[in-house]
Amino acid sequence: MTELLAIFNQSFTSAQCPGIWLLAIIIPLLKAKKPASELASYRPISLTSCIVKVLERMVANRLYYLAETNGWFHPSQAGFRKGRSCEDQITRIVQKISDGFHSKPFQRSVMVLLDFSKAYDTVWKQRLLLTMADKGVPMPLIRWLHSFLSNRQARVRFNGTTSFSMPMHQGLPQGSVLAPLLLLFYINTLAEIMPTNTLNGLFADDVGTVSTHHDRDIATANAQIAVDTVHRWSKEWKLNLNAAKSEVAYFTSWTHEKWTPAITIEEKQIECTPTPRLLGVTLDSHLTFSKHVDNVCKAATSSCRMLSALSNSSYGWRKQYLTTVYQCIVKSKMDYSGPVWQGNIAETHTKALERTQNKALRIITGQFKDTPVQALRAETGIPSFRTHMERNLLISREKALRLDEAHPRRCAYTNSVPKRLGMKNDTRHSWYSMTNKLSAKYHLDILNTTRKPLIYFTLAPWLDGRLSRVFSALPGLSSKDDPEEKARLLAYTRIRELNADLTLYSDGSADGGVKNGGAGVVITSGDPENPTLVETLMKRGSALTSSYAEERTAMHLAVNWVVKNCTPDTSILIATDSQSLCESLAGFGHDIKELRSKLLSMPQQIAIQWIPGHKNIIGNEWADAAAKRATVLDEPPTPIPYNCARACIKAAIKDTIDHQRTARVYAKISKNKEAKVRTRADQVLLARIRSGHHWGLESYHNLVDDQHDTKCTECGWELHDLEHWLCSCPASSHIRMKLFGAPEVDLSILTEDPLAGVLYTRAALRPGDSNVQDSE
């Protein structure tokens, strides 16, 4: 590592890049459904040096920090920027169109989506560097970038054969870590000159503009001015604006209005489409999102094949792994930019999404098609899609209200138009109106108190580093469950070993771990078994919080006290019972950037040691008492963190289980207990028993075939269902006594002790009619 750092420093200070760093091997990959005989059918993938990519990452981190903290990027640009995404731009544009529908008089919208051909390949490198210099990028970075972009070579490897090297005179290197960031600097000049009477959104080189007006001709004329501005800029900056791949769309709340806006580029009219695709979301002229829901359901259903390939009723992956695959591969398709469109869709579309999710849940659990959907959700721990959508919408609103005023999502909320009442299409909602409606529905007024802003750039990369004296383990302690006396003696021994002038004990408190927080710190000197109390610090926490958040606040209190009261030669030990906080400080977690910044800049020698809580360690007990007193201090609570607001929303919006049997069975379900069932066959068996849909139960046979006798074949009881077989069948009482310790049990035993439930099923239930196929 030392040698590599020396190479990087020499390259940067001399502004020279070795030739091997500038060579790319291009691998052409055939695009899907494209003819192999045409050159345009291939996507070039460039392989560059891994060594230079590490240096590129270091340079990119510094450039990003400088650009974001100095405001070099226009607010309308959301591409490749931390804290901004496609969803932000889609939200702003769709909300603008919805605002037009709810304005009085209502307004029509013309949207133009512009496409640049091969933007990366045609960037004018010299002008890019001049633009960066004008913005204030330090000259050492400019000089190194000039070397990095100059004299680049490329070779093509195809079918095992490699071509001669060819020079790349212009454009940004494909496959480069720096290329996306450099493109932002280049295209930022376009964002700065776009007209102000249209809403303009950029995501890297994707440019979208929306013109809204009651008069459709005026809206079209304003959109044409914006397109002309982009066209003139592209000529000046040597980028190719592609009219053939650009799109125009028209939006109106009049269901019978048909009109085609005429928008041209160099006298070539841009095609007008009724279903434009905005950064992956398909829109329509009335913002019903019907086409988008159809596309999403088809894509998600197709992805369910992967779940089917990984599962079977008797073998395959366990449900916890299948659930992860579902979240990543299937649900991610249904969730892409979900808050933008999920609040606008009709009830039929919501049901279509529910059906798609239910199909996946049946595969995950191995359940039959007629199994109640509430049992599927309880078995997997996945809520209904309606509940999930409502959570998404409110979380999106919370995020918007914590962002800076110029952020696209915040602008979408702040500048929105309230829902217009008395209209024929009164059921129409926008992202803004739907989130406010849900907030009132679930009485989340507590979220409208002081919010903690989301700040993404708090620590300069060149100031960040590893904190070497953070210890997240206590030497000699094997587990938090070790005897109290052993843990206490080990903690005292460790504190003595670190031999600090002052020992600060920090602790946080939260009611139930979720609300009414407080932070406390006690400063002590002397031996830890008989410490001298120097000072006690307390700070009231948030109304909505977490134990971790209050522990972090307590650590801030301790560090701030050291800065104000200690000389540089004072040695300090901070002891905390939050092991997760110590692990975050030892790593590079985003949520502790501000705290890391303080610790790295302090002249004092500071060690942070984790000690186990509730082990009667004197200093820790004092800090715990101080934290509890801090929860009722007569001072304003601290702002509510975003993560705590998310947790509050999820806790407030839950599915209700009105199916009595399902509610009883899953009353004591636990992820840790479920993980003890180790095979797919046992998991499927248990899931079917829990739902009462198993061929071994005569009641289920009767559900499928109403001529089948429902009597228990063992004891003659008239209804052989789950309740009888599990709870009270006298023929199986000896098995229940052996496995559960009681002759009669409740349905919840199947989740309270799932392993015993599997053993009981295999011992007390006949396998069922072998002629019946287990179709899932």
Coordinates of C-alpha atoms in Angstrom, one line a residue, residues 172-475:
L172 CA -14.4 10.8 -22.2
P173 CA -12.9 7.3 -21.5
Q174 CA -15.6 4.7 -21.3
G175 CA -15.4 2.6 -18.2
S176 CA -13.7 5.4 -16.3
V177 CA -14.7 6.2 -12.7
L178 CA -14.2 9.9 -13.4
A179 CA -16.2 10.0 -16.7
P180 CA -19.7 10.6 -15.2
L181 CA -18.4 13.4 -13.0
L182 CA -16.6 15.1 -15.8
L183 CA -19.7 14.9 -18.0
L184 CA -21.6 16.7 -15.2
F185 CA -19.1 19.6 -15.4
Y186 CA -19.4 19.7 -19.2
I187 CA -23.2 19.7 -19.4
N188 CA -23.7 21.9 -16.4
T189 CA -23.4 24.9 -18.7
L190 CA -26.6 23.9 -20.5
A191 CA -28.5 23.8 -17.2
E192 CA -27.4 27.4 -16.4
I193 CA -28.8 28.8 -19.7
M194 CA -32.2 27.0 -19.9
P195 CA -35.2 29.3 -19.9
T196 CA -37.0 29.9 -16.6
N197 CA -40.6 29.7 -17.9
T198 CA -40.3 25.9 -18.3
L199 CA -39.4 23.3 -15.7
N200 CA -36.1 21.7 -16.7
G201 CA -34.6 18.5 -15.3
L202 CA -31.3 16.9 -16.2
F203 CA -30.1 13.4 -15.3
A204 CA -26.5 13.4 -16.7
D205 CA -27.1 13.8 -20.4
D206 CA -30.8 13.1 -20.3
V207 CA -32.6 16.5 -20.7
G208 CA -36.3 16.9 -20.0
T209 CA -38.3 20.1 -20.2
V210 CA -42.0 20.7 -19.3
S211 CA -44.0 23.7 -20.4
T212 CA -47.4 24.3 -18.6
H213 CA -50.1 26.7 -19.7
H214 CA -53.8 26.8 -20.1
D215 CA -53.3 27.6 -23.8
R216 CA -51.8 24.7 -25.4
D217 CA -50.3 26.8 -28.2
I218 CA -48.4 28.9 -25.7
A219 CA -47.2 25.8 -23.9
T220 CA -45.9 24.4 -27.1
A221 CA -44.2 27.7 -28.0
N222 CA -42.4 27.8 -24.7
A223 CA -41.3 24.2 -25.1
Q224 CA -40.0 25.0 -28.5
I225 CA -37.9 27.9 -27.1
A226 CA -36.3 25.5 -24.5
V227 CA -35.6 22.9 -27.3
D228 CA -34.0 25.7 -29.4
T229 CA -31.8 26.7 -26.5
V230 CA -30.6 23.1 -26.1
H231 CA -30.0 22.8 -29.9
R232 CA -27.9 26.0 -30.0
W233 CA -25.9 24.9 -27.0
S234 CA -25.2 21.4 -28.5
K235 CA -23.9 23.1 -31.7
E236 CA -21.6 25.3 -29.7
W237 CA -20.3 22.5 -27.4
K238 CA -20.0 19.9 -30.2
L239 CA -22.6 17.4 -29.0
N240 CA -25.2 15.8 -31.3
L241 CA -28.8 16.3 -30.5
N242 CA -30.7 13.3 -31.8
A243 CA -34.2 14.2 -33.0
A244 CA -35.0 10.6 -33.9
K245 CA -34.6 9.4 -30.3
S246 CA -36.2 12.4 -28.7
E247 CA -39.8 12.4 -27.6
V248 CA -42.7 14.9 -27.2
A249 CA -45.8 14.2 -25.0
Y250 CA -49.0 16.1 -24.3
F251 CA -50.8 16.0 -21.0
T252 CA -54.4 17.2 -20.3
S253 CA -57.1 16.4 -17.8
W254 CA -59.7 16.5 -20.6
T255 CA -60.2 12.8 -21.4
H256 CA -61.4 13.4 -25.0
E257 CA -58.8 16.0 -26.0
K258 CA -56.5 14.8 -28.7
W259 CA -53.7 17.0 -29.9
T260 CA -50.1 16.7 -31.2
P261 CA -47.7 19.4 -30.3
A262 CA -45.3 20.3 -33.2
I263 CA -41.8 20.6 -31.7
T264 CA -38.9 20.6 -34.2
I265 CA -35.1 20.3 -34.2
E266 CA -33.5 21.7 -37.3
E267 CA -36.9 21.6 -39.0
K268 CA -37.3 17.9 -38.1
Q269 CA -40.4 17.3 -36.1
I270 CA -39.9 15.2 -32.9
E271 CA -42.2 12.3 -32.7
C272 CA -45.2 12.7 -30.3
T273 CA -45.9 9.6 -28.2
P274 CA -48.9 8.9 -26.0
T275 CA -46.8 6.9 -23.6
P276 CA -43.4 8.6 -23.1
R277 CA -40.8 6.9 -21.0
L278 CA -39.3 9.3 -18.4
L279 CA -36.2 7.8 -16.9
G280 CA -37.7 4.4 -16.7
V281 CA -41.3 5.4 -15.8
T282 CA -44.0 5.2 -18.5
L283 CA -46.4 8.1 -18.5
D284 CA -49.7 8.7 -20.3
S285 CA -51.6 11.8 -21.2
H286 CA -53.9 11.7 -18.1
L287 CA -51.3 10.4 -15.6
T288 CA -53.2 7.2 -14.9
F289 CA -50.0 5.1 -15.1
S290 CA -52.0 2.2 -16.5
K291 CA -49.3 1.3 -19.1
H292 CA -46.6 1.6 -16.5
V293 CA -48.4 -0.8 -14.1
D294 CA -48.9 -3.3 -16.9
N295 CA -45.2 -3.2 -17.8
V296 CA -44.1 -3.5 -14.1
C297 CA -46.4 -6.5 -13.5
K298 CA -45.2 -8.3 -16.6
A299 CA -41.5 -7.7 -15.7
A300 CA -42.1 -8.8 -12.1
T301 CA -44.0 -11.9 -13.1
S302 CA -41.2 -12.8 -15.5
S303 CA -38.7 -12.4 -12.7
C304 CA -40.7 -14.8 -10.6
R305 CA -39.3 -17.6 -12.8
M306 CA -36.0 -17.1 -10.9
L307 CA -37.8 -17.8 -7.6
S308 CA -39.4 -20.9 -9.2
A309 CA -36.0 -22.2 -10.4
L310 CA -34.6 -21.8 -6.9
S311 CA -37.4 -23.5 -5.0
N312 CA -39.5 -26.7 -4.8
S313 CA -41.8 -28.1 -2.2
S314 CA -39.2 -30.7 -1.1
Y315 CA -35.8 -29.1 -2.0
G316 CA -34.3 -25.7 -2.9
W317 CA -33.4 -22.5 -1.1
R318 CA -35.0 -21.7 2.3
K319 CA -37.6 -18.9 2.5
Q320 CA -35.3 -16.3 4.0
Y321 CA -33.0 -16.5 1.0
L322 CA -35.9 -16.6 -1.4
T323 CA -37.3 -13.5 0.3
T324 CA -34.0 -11.7 -0.3
V325 CA -34.1 -12.7 -4.0
Y326 CA -37.7 -11.4 -4.2
Q327 CA -36.8 -8.1 -2.6
C328 CA -33.8 -7.6 -5.0
I329 CA -35.1 -9.0 -8.3
V330 CA -38.9 -8.9 -8.2
K331 CA -40.1 -6.2 -5.8
S332 CA -37.4 -3.7 -6.9
K333 CA -39.1 -3.6 -10.3
M334 CA -42.5 -2.8 -8.7
D335 CA -40.8 -0.2 -6.4
Y336 CA -38.8 1.7 -8.9
S337 CA -39.7 5.4 -8.4
G338 CA -42.8 4.0 -6.6
P339 CA -43.9 7.2 -4.7
V340 CA -44.2 9.1 -8.0
W341 CA -46.9 6.9 -9.5
Q342 CA -48.2 4.6 -6.7
G343 CA -50.4 7.4 -5.2
N344 CA -52.0 8.0 -8.6
I345 CA -53.0 4.6 -9.7
A346 CA -56.6 3.2 -9.7
E347 CA -57.8 0.4 -7.5
T348 CA -57.7 -2.1 -10.3
H349 CA -54.0 -1.4 -10.8
T350 CA -53.3 -1.8 -7.0
K351 CA -55.0 -5.2 -7.1
A352 CA -52.8 -6.2 -10.1
L353 CA -49.7 -5.3 -8.1
E354 CA -51.1 -7.3 -5.1
R355 CA -51.7 -10.3 -7.3
T356 CA -48.1 -10.1 -8.7
Q357 CA -46.7 -10.0 -5.1
N358 CA -49.0 -12.9 -4.0
K359 CA -47.7 -15.1 -6.8
A360 CA -44.1 -14.5 -5.5
L361 CA -45.1 -15.2 -1.9
R362 CA -46.7 -18.5 -2.8
I363 CA -43.4 -19.6 -4.5
I364 CA -41.4 -18.4 -1.4
T365 CA -43.6 -20.3 1.1
G366 CA -44.5 -23.3 -1.1
Q367 CA -48.2 -22.7 -0.3
F368 CA -51.1 -23.8 -2.5
K369 CA -53.0 -21.3 -4.7
D370 CA -56.0 -21.3 -2.4
T371 CA -54.0 -20.4 0.8
P372 CA -55.3 -17.2 2.4
V373 CA -53.0 -14.2 1.4
Q374 CA -52.8 -13.1 5.0
A375 CA -51.1 -16.4 5.8
L376 CA -48.6 -15.8 3.0
R377 CA -47.8 -12.4 4.3
A378 CA -47.4 -13.6 7.9
E379 CA -45.2 -16.4 6.9
T380 CA -42.8 -14.2 5.0
G381 CA -43.1 -11.0 7.1
I382 CA -43.9 -9.1 3.9
P383 CA -46.8 -6.6 4.2
S384 CA -49.5 -6.2 1.6
F385 CA -48.5 -4.1 -1.4
R386 CA -51.0 -1.4 -0.5
T387 CA -49.4 -1.0 3.0
H388 CA -46.0 -0.9 1.3
M389 CA -47.1 1.8 -1.1
E390 CA -48.5 4.0 1.7
R391 CA -45.3 3.6 3.6
N392 CA -43.3 4.5 0.6
L393 CA -45.3 7.7 0.0
L394 CA -45.0 9.0 3.5
I395 CA -41.3 8.2 3.7
S396 CA -40.8 10.0 0.4
R397 CA -42.5 13.1 1.9
E398 CA -40.4 12.9 5.0
K399 CA -37.2 12.8 2.9
A400 CA -38.4 15.8 0.8
L401 CA -39.0 18.0 3.8
R402 CA -35.4 17.3 5.1
L403 CA -33.7 18.3 1.9
D404 CA -32.4 21.7 1.0
E405 CA -34.7 24.2 -0.7
A406 CA -33.2 23.8 -4.2
H407 CA -33.4 20.0 -4.3
P408 CA -35.8 18.8 -7.0
R409 CA -37.9 16.7 -4.6
R410 CA -38.2 19.5 -2.1
C411 CA -39.2 21.9 -4.9
A412 CA -41.8 19.4 -6.0
Y413 CA -43.4 19.6 -2.5
T414 CA -42.9 23.2 -1.7
N415 CA -44.2 24.6 -5.1
S416 CA -47.1 22.1 -5.5
V417 CA -50.7 23.1 -6.0
P418 CA -53.3 21.7 -3.5
K419 CA -55.8 19.2 -4.8
R420 CA -58.6 20.9 -6.6
L421 CA -62.0 20.0 -5.1
G422 CA -65.3 19.8 -6.9
M423 CA -63.9 18.4 -10.2
K424 CA -65.5 15.5 -12.0
N425 CA -62.3 13.5 -11.6
D426 CA -62.2 14.2 -7.8
T427 CA -60.5 10.8 -7.3
R428 CA -57.3 12.1 -9.0
H429 CA -54.4 12.6 -6.7
S430 CA -50.8 13.8 -7.0
W431 CA -47.8 12.8 -5.0
Y432 CA -48.2 15.9 -2.9
S433 CA -51.9 15.5 -2.2
M434 CA -51.7 11.8 -1.5
T435 CA -48.8 12.1 1.0
N436 CA -50.6 14.8 2.9
K437 CA -53.8 12.8 2.9
L438 CA -52.0 9.7 4.3
S439 CA -50.2 11.9 7.0
A440 CA -53.6 13.1 8.2
K441 CA -55.1 9.6 8.0
Y442 CA -52.5 8.0 10.3
H443 CA -52.3 11.0 12.7
L444 CA -48.5 11.4 12.2
D445 CA -48.6 15.0 13.6
I446 CA -45.5 14.2 15.6
L447 CA -43.5 14.1 12.4
N448 CA -44.3 17.7 11.7
T449 CA -42.1 18.9 14.6
T450 CA -38.5 19.9 14.0
R451 CA -36.9 17.7 11.4
K452 CA -33.2 17.0 11.3
P453 CA -31.9 18.0 7.8
L454 CA -30.3 15.4 5.5
I455 CA -26.7 16.6 4.9
Y456 CA -24.6 14.4 2.6
F457 CA -21.2 16.2 2.6
T458 CA -20.0 16.9 6.1
L459 CA -16.4 15.6 6.0
A460 CA -13.8 16.4 3.3
P461 CA -12.3 13.2 1.9
W462 CA -8.7 14.5 2.5
L463 CA -9.5 14.9 6.2
D464 CA -11.1 11.5 6.6
G465 CA -9.1 8.6 8.0
R466 CA -9.1 5.6 10.2
L467 CA -9.6 6.1 14.0
S468 CA -7.0 3.7 15.4
R469 CA -7.9 3.9 19.1
V470 CA -11.5 2.7 18.9
F471 CA -12.0 -0.6 20.5
S472 CA -15.4 -2.4 19.9
A473 CA -14.5 -5.5 21.9
L474 CA -13.4 -6.0 25.5
P475 CA -10.4 -8.3 25.9

